[in-house]
Tab-separated table of C-alpha atoms and ligand atoms in Angstrom:
chain	number	residue	atom	x	y	z
A	1	MET	CA	-10.098	3.788	22.289
A	2	LEU	CA	-9.056	0.291	23.319
A	3	GLU	CA	-6.670	0.215	26.295
A	4	THR	CA	-4.679	-2.970	26.937
A	5	PRO	CA	-1.851	-3.705	29.390
A	6	ASN	CA	0.448	-4.599	26.505
A	7	ALA	CA	-0.364	-1.596	24.364
A	8	ALA	CA	2.649	-0.281	22.499
A	9	ARG	CA	3.971	3.069	23.573
A	10	ARG	CA	2.951	5.623	20.980
A	11	VAL	CA	5.702	7.844	19.656
A	12	SER	CA	4.934	10.867	17.523
A	13	ALA	CA	5.660	10.265	13.868
A	14	PHE	CA	7.445	13.627	13.953
A	15	ALA	CA	9.566	13.010	17.056
A	16	ASP	CA	12.821	13.765	15.216
A	17	ALA	CA	11.441	16.201	12.667
A	18	VAL	CA	13.008	19.636	12.317
A	19	SER	CA	10.562	21.913	10.504
A	20	PRO	CA	11.267	25.193	8.756
A	21	ALA	CA	9.101	28.245	9.367
A	22	GLY	CA	5.631	27.806	7.921
A	23	ILE	CA	5.603	24.013	8.230
A	24	ARG	CA	4.335	22.564	11.473
A	25	PRO	CA	3.414	19.004	12.445
A	26	LEU	CA	0.024	19.140	14.159
A	27	PRO	CA	-0.869	17.311	17.370
A	28	GLY	CA	-2.953	14.141	17.316
A	29	ALA	CA	-6.635	14.240	16.487
A	30	ALA	CA	-9.681	12.029	16.475
A	31	ARG	CA	-10.406	10.986	12.911
A	32	PHE	CA	-13.136	8.867	11.395
A	33	ALA	CA	-13.859	7.635	7.901
A	34	LEU	CA	-17.619	7.755	7.403
A	35	ARG	CA	-19.398	6.073	4.520
A	36	LEU	CA	-23.082	6.768	4.087
A	37	ARG	CA	-25.495	6.511	1.178
A	38	GLU	CA	-25.724	9.783	-0.708
A	39	ALA	CA	-29.491	9.891	-0.239
A	40	ASP	CA	-29.045	9.672	3.541
A	41	ALA	CA	-26.538	12.528	3.679
A	42	THR	CA	-28.789	15.262	4.970
A	43	GLY	CA	-28.120	17.951	7.573
A	44	GLU	CA	-25.492	17.017	10.102
A	45	ALA	CA	-24.561	14.324	12.599
A	46	ALA	CA	-22.966	15.083	15.971
A	47	GLY	CA	-21.761	18.496	14.820
A	48	PHE	CA	-20.390	17.195	11.514
A	49	ARG	CA	-22.092	18.567	8.410
A	50	LEU	CA	-22.979	15.949	5.809
A	51	ASP	CA	-24.661	17.921	3.028
A	52	GLN	CA	-21.852	20.249	1.904
A	53	PRO	CA	-20.713	20.026	-1.743
A	54	LEU	CA	-18.134	17.428	-2.769
A	55	ASN	CA	-14.502	18.464	-2.150
A	56	THR	CA	-15.328	21.056	0.489
A	57	PHE	CA	-15.261	20.954	4.272
A	58	ALA	CA	-17.501	22.405	6.954
A	59	ALA	CA	-16.413	23.384	10.465
A	60	GLN	CA	-18.611	23.532	13.515
A	61	GLY	CA	-16.559	24.538	16.539
A	62	ASP	CA	-13.601	22.159	16.656
A	63	ARG	CA	-15.282	19.502	14.500
A	64	LEU	CA	-14.355	19.342	10.806
A	65	SER	CA	-16.261	17.396	8.195
A	66	LEU	CA	-14.501	16.896	4.852
A	67	ARG	CA	-16.563	15.544	1.980
A	68	LEU	CA	-14.046	13.482	0.001
A	69	GLY	CA	-16.506	11.603	-2.193
A	70	PRO	CA	-20.231	11.498	-2.929
A	71	ASN	CA	-20.643	8.972	-0.096
A	72	GLU	CA	-17.429	9.451	1.867
A	73	TRP	CA	-16.480	11.872	4.652
A	74	LEU	CA	-13.358	12.389	6.745
A	75	LEU	CA	-14.343	13.620	10.199
A	76	ILE	CA	-11.744	15.331	12.408
A	77	GLY	CA	-12.170	16.387	16.021
A	78	PRO	CA	-10.196	16.839	19.250
A	79	GLU	CA	-8.219	13.726	20.188
A	80	ALA	CA	-9.829	13.421	23.602
A	81	ASP	CA	-13.329	13.315	22.086
A	82	ALA	CA	-12.762	10.176	19.988
A	83	ASP	CA	-15.020	7.874	22.003
A	84	ALA	CA	-17.703	10.516	22.416
A	85	ILE	CA	-17.722	11.331	18.700
A	86	ALA	CA	-18.143	7.671	17.733
A	87	ALA	CA	-21.061	7.276	20.110
A	88	GLU	CA	-22.713	10.546	19.078
A	89	ILE	CA	-22.509	9.718	15.382
A	90	ALA	CA	-23.901	6.241	15.882
A	91	ALA	CA	-26.784	7.789	17.802
A	92	ALA	CA	-27.343	10.572	15.254
A	93	LEU	CA	-27.371	8.253	12.246
A	94	GLY	CA	-29.554	5.695	13.983
A	95	THR	CA	-30.931	3.242	11.450
A	96	ARG	CA	-29.333	4.945	8.444
A	97	PHE	CA	-26.968	2.299	7.075
A	98	HIS	CA	-23.376	3.496	7.450
A	99	THR	CA	-19.816	2.511	8.336
A	100	LEU	CA	-17.693	4.501	10.746
A	101	VAL	CA	-14.010	3.573	11.061
A	102	ASP	CA	-11.638	5.097	13.614
A	103	ILE	CA	-8.534	6.197	11.685
A	104	GLY	CA	-7.212	8.571	14.354
A	105	HIS	CA	-3.908	6.707	14.565
A	106	ARG	CA	-3.621	5.986	10.842
A	107	ASN	CA	-3.270	9.629	9.804
A	108	VAL	CA	-1.027	12.483	10.791
A	109	ALA	CA	-1.425	16.147	9.923
A	110	ILE	CA	0.993	18.871	8.880
A	111	GLU	CA	0.184	22.556	8.606
A	112	VAL	CA	1.679	24.555	5.716
A	113	LYS	CA	1.253	28.276	6.060
A	114	GLY	CA	2.478	31.537	4.612
A	115	PRO	CA	2.825	33.424	1.342
A	116	HIS	CA	4.689	30.535	-0.343
A	117	ALA	CA	2.502	27.734	1.044
A	118	ALA	CA	0.909	27.016	-2.333
A	119	ASP	CA	4.299	27.030	-4.093
A	120	ILE	CA	5.690	24.580	-1.549
A	121	LEU	CA	2.723	22.224	-1.974
A	122	ASN	CA	2.874	22.534	-5.748
A	123	ALA	CA	6.396	21.121	-5.641
A	124	GLY	CA	4.649	17.762	-5.413
A	125	CYS	CA	0.916	18.361	-5.778
A	126	PRO	CA	-0.447	18.622	-9.338
A	127	LEU	CA	-3.609	20.547	-8.394
A	128	ASP	CA	-4.133	24.182	-9.352
A	129	LEU	CA	-3.949	25.902	-5.945
A	130	PHE	CA	-4.692	29.366	-7.317
A	131	ASP	CA	-7.215	31.195	-5.088
A	132	ALA	CA	-10.033	30.929	-7.604
A	133	ARG	CA	-9.566	27.184	-8.152
A	134	PHE	CA	-8.742	26.114	-4.602
A	135	PRO	CA	-10.407	28.681	-2.317
A	136	THR	CA	-10.641	28.555	1.462
A	137	GLY	CA	-13.068	25.791	2.333
A	138	THR	CA	-11.749	23.333	-0.243
A	139	ALA	CA	-10.784	19.833	0.879
A	140	THR	CA	-9.853	16.954	-1.364
A	141	ARG	CA	-7.843	13.794	-1.648
A	142	THR	CA	-4.878	14.219	-3.997
A	143	LEU	CA	-1.161	13.436	-4.280
A	144	LEU	CA	2.038	14.951	-2.944
A	145	GLY	CA	4.960	13.385	-4.757
A	146	LYS	CA	4.415	9.654	-4.337
A	147	ALA	CA	2.167	9.902	-1.296
A	148	GLU	CA	-1.590	10.179	-1.236
A	149	ILE	CA	-2.705	13.103	0.922
A	150	VAL	CA	-5.859	14.935	1.884
A	151	LEU	CA	-5.360	18.653	1.338
A	152	MET	CA	-7.557	21.344	2.841
A	153	ARG	CA	-7.304	25.116	2.763
A	154	LEU	CA	-8.279	26.511	6.148
A	155	ASP	CA	-7.964	30.275	5.653
A	156	ASP	CA	-6.679	33.047	3.410
A	157	ALA	CA	-3.220	33.358	5.065
A	158	PRO	CA	-3.189	30.903	3.333
A	159	THR	CA	-3.075	28.012	5.753
A	160	TYR	CA	-3.282	24.459	4.428
A	161	ARG	CA	-3.665	21.251	6.349
A	162	VAL	CA	-2.074	18.150	4.862
A	163	GLU	CA	-3.329	14.787	6.125
A	164	CYS	CA	-1.387	11.665	5.217
A	165	TRP	CA	-0.905	8.142	6.452
A	166	ARG	CA	1.389	7.814	9.432
A	167	SER	CA	3.754	5.588	7.456
A	168	PHE	CA	4.146	8.409	4.901
A	169	ALA	CA	4.719	11.063	7.583
A	170	THR	CA	8.501	11.280	7.279
A	171	TYR	CA	8.379	11.297	3.486
A	172	VAL	CA	5.706	14.005	3.327
A	173	HIS	CA	7.333	16.155	6.007
A	174	ASP	CA	10.778	15.934	4.396
A	175	PHE	CA	9.308	16.580	0.955
A	176	LEU	CA	7.685	19.800	2.192
A	177	THR	CA	10.806	20.818	4.126
A	178	GLU	CA	12.975	20.388	1.046
A	179	ALA	CA	10.510	22.324	-1.126
A	180	ALA	CA	10.452	25.121	1.447
A	181	GLN	CA	14.224	25.638	1.160
A	182	GLU	CA	13.516	27.348	-2.133
A	183	PHE	CA	11.656	30.059	-0.261
A	184	ASP	CA	13.383	30.076	3.129
A	185	ALA	CA	13.680	33.866	3.179
A	186	GLY	CA	9.978	34.362	2.459
A	187	THR	CA	8.239	32.062	4.905
B	1	MET	CA	-0.408	17.970	-17.558
B	2	LEU	CA	-3.386	16.216	-19.100
B	3	LEU	CA	-6.597	17.094	-17.274
B	4	ILE	CA	-9.243	14.377	-17.057
B	5	PRO	CA	-12.853	15.393	-16.388
B	6	CYS	CA	-14.238	13.452	-13.420
B	7	PRO	CA	-18.059	13.622	-13.525
B	8	TYR	CA	-18.010	14.262	-9.764
B	9	CYS	CA	-14.951	16.507	-9.224
B	10	GLY	CA	-14.476	18.281	-12.552
B	11	GLU	CA	-11.136	18.530	-14.350
B	12	ARG	CA	-8.308	16.966	-12.379
B	13	PRO	CA	-4.683	16.058	-13.176
B	14	GLU	CA	-4.165	12.681	-14.840
B	15	LEU	CA	-1.843	11.507	-12.020
B	16	GLU	CA	-4.899	11.063	-9.809
B	17	PHE	CA	-6.543	8.552	-12.174
B	18	ARG	CA	-6.272	4.878	-13.098
B	19	CYS	CA	-7.566	3.506	-16.376
B	20	GLY	CA	-9.744	0.405	-16.240
B	21	GLY	CA	-9.805	-0.547	-19.920
B	22	GLU	CA	-12.618	-0.583	-22.420
B	23	ALA	CA	-16.102	0.293	-21.137
B	24	HIS	CA	-19.511	-1.225	-21.902
B	25	ILE	CA	-18.380	-4.853	-22.145
B	26	ALA	CA	-21.298	-6.750	-20.690
B	27	ARG	CA	-20.741	-9.977	-18.777
B	28	ALA	CA	-23.031	-12.809	-19.806
B	29	ALA	CA	-25.956	-13.231	-17.421
B	30	ASP	CA	-25.268	-16.974	-17.314
B	31	PRO	CA	-21.525	-17.557	-17.983
B	32	SER	CA	-21.896	-21.364	-17.861
B	33	ALA	CA	-24.182	-21.221	-20.890
B	34	VAL	CA	-21.565	-19.397	-22.975
B	35	ASP	CA	-19.202	-21.400	-25.188
B	36	ASP	CA	-15.425	-21.067	-24.930
B	37	GLY	CA	-15.122	-18.877	-27.980
B	38	ALA	CA	-17.627	-16.308	-26.754
B	39	TRP	CA	-16.193	-16.404	-23.251
B	40	SER	CA	-12.633	-15.746	-24.411
B	41	GLU	CA	-14.028	-12.988	-26.599
B	42	PHE	CA	-15.528	-11.423	-23.449
B	43	LEU	CA	-12.331	-11.866	-21.424
B	44	PHE	CA	-9.649	-10.902	-23.879
B	45	SER	CA	-10.972	-9.173	-26.948
B	46	ARG	CA	-10.845	-5.378	-26.862
B	47	GLY	CA	-11.257	-2.691	-29.475
B	48	ASN	CA	-8.207	-0.757	-30.564
B	49	PRO	CA	-9.623	2.093	-32.622
B	50	LYS	CA	-7.809	5.137	-33.854
B	51	GLY	CA	-10.282	7.750	-32.683
B	52	LEU	CA	-13.064	7.800	-30.107
B	53	TYR	CA	-12.898	5.061	-27.492
B	54	ALA	CA	-15.069	4.502	-24.394
B	55	GLU	CA	-13.037	3.590	-21.310
B	56	ARG	CA	-13.577	2.999	-17.606
B	57	TRP	CA	-11.609	5.313	-15.344
B	58	ASN	CA	-11.184	5.471	-11.595
B	59	HIS	CA	-10.467	8.730	-9.783
B	60	ALA	CA	-8.196	6.747	-7.462
B	61	HIS	CA	-6.502	9.648	-5.661
B	62	GLY	CA	-9.613	11.855	-5.579
B	63	CYS	CA	-13.213	10.871	-4.987
B	64	GLN	CA	-12.366	7.211	-5.775
B	65	ARG	CA	-15.445	6.821	-8.010
B	66	TRP	CA	-15.411	4.779	-11.200
B	67	PHE	CA	-16.805	6.449	-14.299
B	68	ASN	CA	-16.749	6.137	-18.087
B	69	ALA	CA	-15.093	8.526	-20.505
B	70	ILE	CA	-14.824	8.950	-24.251
B	71	ARG	CA	-11.221	9.568	-25.258
B	72	ASP	CA	-9.747	10.155	-28.686
B	73	THR	CA	-6.874	7.687	-28.901
B	74	ALA	CA	-5.133	9.726	-31.600
B	75	SER	CA	-5.091	13.103	-29.830
B	76	ASP	CA	-5.537	11.869	-26.200
B	77	ARG	CA	-8.348	14.430	-25.893
B	78	PHE	CA	-11.161	13.584	-23.498
B	79	VAL	CA	-14.418	14.318	-25.286
B	80	GLU	CA	-16.836	13.527	-22.518
B	81	SER	CA	-17.138	11.686	-19.215
B	82	TYR	CA	-20.258	10.253	-17.628
B	83	LYS	CA	-21.258	8.310	-14.547
B	84	MET	CA	-21.424	4.527	-14.375
B	85	GLY	CA	-24.793	3.282	-15.531
B	86	GLU	CA	-25.419	6.266	-17.774
B	87	LYS	CA	-25.829	5.724	-21.486
B	88	ARG	CA	-22.862	6.271	-23.747
B	89	PRO	CA	-23.515	9.785	-25.102
B	90	LEU	CA	-22.080	9.192	-28.580
B	91	PRO	CA	-22.967	6.833	-31.448
B	92	GLY	CA	-21.856	3.283	-30.836
B	93	GLY	CA	-23.266	3.182	-27.316
B	94	GLU	CA	-25.335	0.469	-25.686
C	201	ZN	ZN1	-13.509	12.569	-8.755
């Protein structure tokens, strides 16, 4: 990541956030938007799977690869690995034509967990989050209220990870917090 | 909520989509050779049937792909959707 003497001090988008049980802002992460021709999407690159079905994610260690479109992936890894990941992917893809954009600072993530997690998300997300329609392993771009989010289901707790733009962070966090009040005894 | 079938993602809520107007309107290969009447026809003239209508749709808050769909304008029922470049599956196509 570019370091300059005049770099702005980075403040967490959730510095003032008070979260109810079950909703937790997640620490920073390295994130990349990868675009690659569908025909070139074979195997994996730098620990990120490329050939999983659309709207699912694959995890290898601490590296997550979310297939958001036929030729679009969201790659998430540990924040400290950002430079290494970029270099490894460039090396792995070699001459395969692709674009790789660092969006680590554009997005923030919020975890929503517990027996009412799906109900809380459904307060603003129109998707059917029933187990059979949105099982563990699903990842897709969708909406939460007025904000575009990327929603993934990590496990059967269930635990969901919500990714949204940093400028939507307060809106999305407060939206989820308000929805959770309905269930505050349960989560 | 109305579910729209994306040819890539399957049935998804209508909120995630944007409509791009009538499908299968071909742009002239050489626009400068087209007279004003034909050009305005291309730019502005659209069908307005009561019944089956082919439209372009974009899964804007999903996979972000454009695709075509046949919708019944009277019932709002989506009959079929298909990828860009594929032939219109019902009579009246290409
Ligand atoms: Zn789609």
